[in-house]
Short mmCIF file of C-alpha atoms in Angstrom, two decimals:
data_model
loop_
_atom_site.label_atom_id
_atom_site.label_comp_id
_atom_site.label_asym_id
_atom_site.label_seq_id
_atom_site.Cartn_x
_atom_site.Cartn_y
_atom_site.Cartn_z
CA UNK A 8 30.97 -26.77 37.70
CA UNK A 9 29.82 -26.54 40.81
CA UNK A 10 31.18 -24.63 43.79
CA UNK A 11 34.42 -26.08 44.67
CA UNK A 12 36.69 -25.76 47.76
CA UNK A 13 40.37 -26.16 47.52
CA UNK A 14 40.53 -29.60 49.42
CA UNK A 15 41.51 -32.09 46.73
CA UNK A 16 38.91 -34.36 47.89
CA UNK A 17 36.00 -32.30 48.44
CA UNK A 18 34.50 -32.30 44.53
CA UNK A 19 32.54 -35.74 45.17
CA UNK A 20 29.76 -36.17 47.08
CA UNK A 21 27.25 -39.00 48.19
CA UNK A 22 24.59 -38.59 46.85
CA UNK A 23 24.15 -39.42 42.63
CA UNK A 24 23.10 -35.76 40.88
CA UNK A 25 22.18 -35.15 37.48
CA UNK A 26 23.32 -38.92 36.92
CA UNK A 27 27.07 -38.16 36.87
CA UNK A 28 27.72 -41.02 39.07
CA UNK A 29 31.85 -41.82 38.59
CA UNK A 30 33.47 -44.48 40.13
CA UNK A 31 36.83 -43.44 41.83
CA UNK A 32 40.16 -45.74 41.57
CA UNK A 33 43.20 -45.81 43.40
CA UNK A 34 46.54 -46.07 41.26
CA UNK A 35 46.62 -49.65 41.01
CA UNK A 36 43.29 -49.20 39.33
CA UNK A 37 41.06 -50.78 41.80
CA UNK A 38 37.53 -49.45 42.36
CA UNK A 39 37.19 -48.45 45.90
CA UNK A 40 33.99 -46.05 45.74
CA UNK A 41 31.27 -45.07 43.59
CA UNK A 42 30.49 -40.87 44.48
CA UNK A 43 29.01 -38.26 42.43
CA UNK A 44 30.42 -35.02 41.30
CA UNK A 45 27.80 -32.16 40.76
CA UNK A 46 28.40 -30.74 37.01
CA UNK A 47 26.61 -27.44 36.02
CA UNK A 48 26.02 -27.37 31.77
CA UNK A 49 26.11 -23.52 31.70
CA UNK A 50 29.64 -23.58 33.68
CA UNK A 51 32.18 -25.72 31.63
CA UNK A 52 36.24 -24.93 32.37
CA UNK A 53 37.89 -23.09 29.65
CA UNK A 54 39.97 -26.08 27.67
CA UNK A 55 42.66 -22.88 26.88
CA UNK A 56 42.67 -21.96 30.64
CA UNK A 57 46.05 -21.97 31.61
CA UNK A 58 45.35 -23.41 34.54
CA UNK A 59 43.86 -26.13 32.56
CA UNK A 60 46.81 -26.27 30.64
CA UNK A 61 49.82 -26.59 32.79
CA UNK A 62 48.74 -26.18 36.68
CA UNK A 63 51.08 -24.60 38.77
CA UNK A 64 49.41 -24.75 41.64
CA UNK A 65 47.22 -27.52 43.79
CA UNK A 66 44.44 -24.73 43.49
CA UNK A 67 44.51 -24.73 39.45
CA UNK A 68 41.26 -26.63 38.33
CA UNK A 69 44.07 -28.90 35.85
CA UNK A 70 45.69 -29.70 38.81
CA UNK A 71 42.59 -32.00 39.72
CA UNK A 72 41.47 -32.86 36.44
CA UNK A 73 43.42 -31.57 34.16
CA UNK A 74 43.26 -33.52 30.76
CA UNK A 75 47.35 -34.79 30.57
CA UNK A 76 47.98 -38.55 30.51
CA UNK A 77 50.15 -39.64 33.20
CA UNK A 78 53.56 -42.09 32.34
CA UNK A 79 54.34 -42.69 34.95
CA UNK A 80 54.45 -46.81 35.81
CA UNK A 81 56.87 -47.91 34.12
CA UNK A 82 59.58 -45.76 36.18
CA UNK A 83 57.21 -46.12 39.64
CA UNK A 84 57.90 -50.31 39.08
CA UNK A 85 61.47 -49.26 38.30
CA UNK A 86 61.99 -47.30 41.14
CA UNK A 87 60.00 -50.30 43.47
CA UNK A 88 62.57 -52.71 42.11
CA UNK A 89 65.59 -50.66 43.59
CA UNK A 90 64.14 -49.20 46.72
CA UNK A 91 62.47 -52.71 47.95
CA UNK A 92 65.07 -54.34 49.08
CA UNK A 93 65.94 -51.49 51.67
CA UNK A 94 62.36 -50.67 52.43
CA UNK A 95 61.91 -54.29 53.96
CA UNK A 96 64.73 -53.37 56.27
CA UNK A 97 63.06 -50.37 57.93
CA UNK A 98 61.22 -51.31 61.20
CA UNK A 99 57.72 -49.49 62.25
CA UNK A 100 59.69 -47.70 65.18
CA UNK A 101 62.37 -45.80 65.81
CA UNK A 102 65.53 -46.80 65.66
CA UNK A 103 64.50 -47.86 62.48
CA UNK A 104 67.21 -49.32 60.93
CA UNK A 105 71.04 -50.10 61.96
CA UNK A 106 72.55 -47.49 60.44
CA UNK A 107 73.99 -44.73 62.60
CA UNK A 108 73.27 -41.90 60.88
CA UNK A 109 71.14 -40.03 59.13
CA UNK A 110 74.17 -38.89 56.94
CA UNK A 111 75.25 -42.66 55.99
CA UNK A 112 71.86 -43.58 55.18
CA UNK A 113 71.70 -40.57 53.03
CA UNK A 114 74.49 -42.19 51.00
CA UNK A 115 73.35 -45.29 50.71
CA UNK A 116 70.25 -44.49 49.54
CA UNK A 117 71.89 -41.63 46.94
CA UNK A 118 74.01 -44.54 45.67
CA UNK A 119 70.54 -46.63 45.82
CA UNK A 120 68.96 -43.05 43.67
CA UNK A 121 71.85 -42.98 41.07
CA UNK A 122 71.28 -46.52 39.71
CA UNK A 123 67.85 -45.51 39.49
CA UNK A 124 68.03 -42.23 37.40
CA UNK A 125 71.00 -44.10 35.29
CA UNK A 126 68.94 -47.50 34.58
CA UNK A 127 65.81 -44.93 33.60
CA UNK A 128 67.70 -42.91 31.20
CA UNK A 129 68.66 -45.85 29.06
CA UNK A 130 65.59 -47.70 29.43
CA UNK A 131 63.55 -46.33 26.43
CA UNK A 132 60.27 -48.14 27.08
CA UNK A 133 59.80 -45.32 30.06
CA UNK A 134 59.14 -41.85 28.57
CA UNK A 135 60.98 -39.06 28.92
CA UNK A 136 58.24 -36.97 29.39
CA UNK A 137 55.70 -37.66 32.49
CA UNK A 138 52.84 -35.50 31.25
CA UNK A 139 51.66 -35.68 27.70
CA UNK A 140 50.93 -32.59 26.62
CA UNK A 141 53.53 -31.55 29.24
CA UNK A 142 53.26 -30.13 32.65
CA UNK A 143 55.58 -28.51 34.37
CA UNK A 144 54.31 -28.23 37.73
CA UNK A 145 53.72 -31.70 40.65
CA UNK A 146 53.82 -32.11 44.21
CA UNK A 147 55.08 -34.96 45.56
CA UNK A 148 53.74 -35.25 49.69
CA UNK A 149 56.26 -37.76 51.68
CA UNK A 150 53.79 -39.29 53.42
CA UNK A 151 54.62 -42.31 56.60
CA UNK A 152 53.77 -46.05 55.28
CA UNK A 153 52.34 -48.33 56.13
CA UNK A 154 49.43 -45.96 57.92
CA UNK A 155 48.03 -46.17 60.86
CA UNK A 156 44.09 -47.27 61.30
CA UNK A 157 42.06 -46.94 57.84
CA UNK A 158 43.64 -46.55 54.08
CA UNK A 159 42.25 -47.67 51.02
CA UNK A 160 43.77 -44.63 48.89
CA UNK A 161 44.88 -41.53 48.91
CA UNK A 162 41.57 -39.83 49.50
CA UNK A 163 42.17 -40.74 53.26
CA UNK A 164 45.80 -38.72 53.81
CA UNK A 165 45.35 -35.26 54.96
CA UNK A 166 47.97 -33.95 52.70
CA UNK A 167 48.05 -30.87 54.30
CA UNK A 168 50.17 -32.28 57.38
CA UNK A 169 52.66 -33.65 55.24
CA UNK A 170 55.84 -32.16 53.31
CA UNK A 171 55.83 -31.38 49.77
CA UNK A 172 59.09 -31.94 47.22
CA UNK A 173 57.66 -29.12 44.47
CA UNK A 174 59.06 -30.35 41.19
CA UNK A 175 58.90 -27.69 39.12
CA UNK A 176 60.47 -27.38 34.71
CA UNK A 177 61.22 -24.29 33.18
CA UNK A 178 58.06 -22.88 31.44
CA UNK A 179 59.53 -22.80 28.28
CA UNK A 180 60.82 -26.56 28.42
CA UNK A 181 59.83 -28.94 25.46
CA UNK A 182 59.00 -32.19 27.76
CA UNK A 183 58.06 -30.28 30.99
CA UNK A 184 58.17 -32.54 34.18
CA UNK A 185 60.56 -35.03 32.99
CA UNK A 186 61.80 -39.05 34.55
CA UNK A 187 65.18 -37.60 35.16
CA UNK A 188 64.13 -34.12 37.00
CA UNK A 189 61.59 -36.47 39.20
CA UNK A 190 63.71 -39.04 40.03
CA UNK A 191 66.67 -36.10 40.69
CA UNK A 192 64.57 -33.61 42.86
CA UNK A 193 63.12 -36.46 44.66
CA UNK A 194 66.19 -38.23 46.00
CA UNK A 195 68.09 -34.82 46.59
CA UNK A 196 65.00 -33.32 48.97
CA UNK A 197 65.10 -37.01 50.82
CA UNK A 198 68.93 -37.60 50.73
CA UNK A 199 70.83 -34.10 49.68
CA UNK A 200 73.47 -34.21 47.35
CA UNK A 201 77.49 -36.02 47.16
CA UNK A 202 79.72 -33.75 48.16
CA UNK A 203 81.95 -33.31 45.10
CA UNK A 204 79.02 -32.63 43.43
CA UNK A 205 79.15 -28.76 44.68
CA UNK A 206 75.98 -27.09 46.66
CA UNK A 207 74.88 -24.34 48.59
CA UNK A 208 73.35 -26.48 51.12
CA UNK A 209 74.86 -27.14 54.74
CA UNK A 210 76.10 -30.74 55.25
CA UNK A 211 74.66 -33.40 52.22
CA UNK A 212 71.59 -30.84 52.24
CA UNK A 213 68.65 -33.10 51.78
CA UNK A 214 65.51 -30.95 53.50
CA UNK A 215 63.17 -33.57 54.45
CA UNK A 216 63.38 -34.71 57.73
CA UNK A 217 65.62 -35.07 60.83
CA UNK A 218 68.67 -37.51 62.37
CA UNK A 219 66.99 -39.87 63.32
CA UNK A 220 64.77 -40.15 60.27
CA UNK A 221 65.55 -43.22 58.22
CA UNK A 222 63.21 -42.90 54.70
CA UNK A 223 63.04 -45.18 52.21
CA UNK A 224 59.97 -44.77 49.53
CA UNK A 225 58.13 -48.20 49.59
CA UNK A 226 55.77 -47.24 46.62
CA UNK A 227 53.70 -44.05 45.32
CA UNK A 228 50.44 -43.51 45.31
CA UNK A 229 48.15 -41.09 43.74
CA UNK A 230 44.43 -40.70 42.90
CA UNK A 231 42.91 -41.23 38.75
CA UNK A 232 40.48 -39.04 37.26
CA UNK A 233 37.45 -41.84 36.55
CA UNK A 234 36.40 -42.05 32.42
CA UNK A 235 39.77 -42.15 30.79
CA UNK A 236 39.68 -44.66 28.36
CA UNK A 237 42.31 -46.33 30.03
CA UNK A 238 44.64 -43.52 30.27
CA UNK A 239 46.17 -42.36 33.20
CA UNK A 240 45.29 -39.20 34.32
CA UNK A 241 45.75 -38.47 38.26
CA UNK A 242 44.07 -35.64 40.35
CA UNK A 243 46.26 -33.80 42.76
CA UNK A 244 49.21 -34.64 44.26
CA UNK A 245 51.79 -37.70 44.17
CA UNK A 246 52.20 -39.12 47.47
CA UNK A 247 55.53 -40.95 48.41
CA UNK A 248 54.55 -43.88 50.46
CA UNK A 249 58.00 -43.57 53.22
CA UNK A 250 59.05 -46.08 55.85
CA UNK A 251 61.46 -45.00 58.36
CA UNK A 252 59.62 -41.85 59.49
CA UNK A 253 56.87 -40.71 62.35
CA UNK A 254 53.41 -40.73 61.28
#
């Protein structure tokens, strides 16, 4: 492979090299740009490299270019159906809504995400495992929405500027990251836990944002590898495009 740095999107260049042009697509499958990736035929990735089989950090090759099919569309649509009403009420500036406290906002959102988890668990059209073959690590970056200025896809996001929800499944788990694990950990990071669930944290235990924030996920976005033959294989992080937070 050509020399690459740790910038998630830096592995593309604007000039075609060796005829290897790859169209890059956004999460909804729309074509937004054609760029070229430089390949060195003498330096191929080892398919048995642990960083390809089950990447454990954004620096691992498989985190940006692995052969893991991403089964997220049905879960994503379920989440959007449940969060749409809340998302529509969030104002672009503080105060983001009429809720008097983050604690009450969190409680209301936990109720929504509890219903999401219950419906996802009972919906057999939503695969249990998010990745096939299984992956045990992914980061969900919480990003303000709508974006200020130009935005076509996550390549326009300065990813290091946003907090990450680091989702990690046990290394020996059969399914890796599951739909239940994903929804639970995203919900707990943004909205904490109910007081009767038992916890080590103070308050309801949310991990991201402050008292004045009113986080509501509008939708998720992510980069898709080209040439997946109809399969979705993501590049890098999942981005939670979130209303009710400062840019």
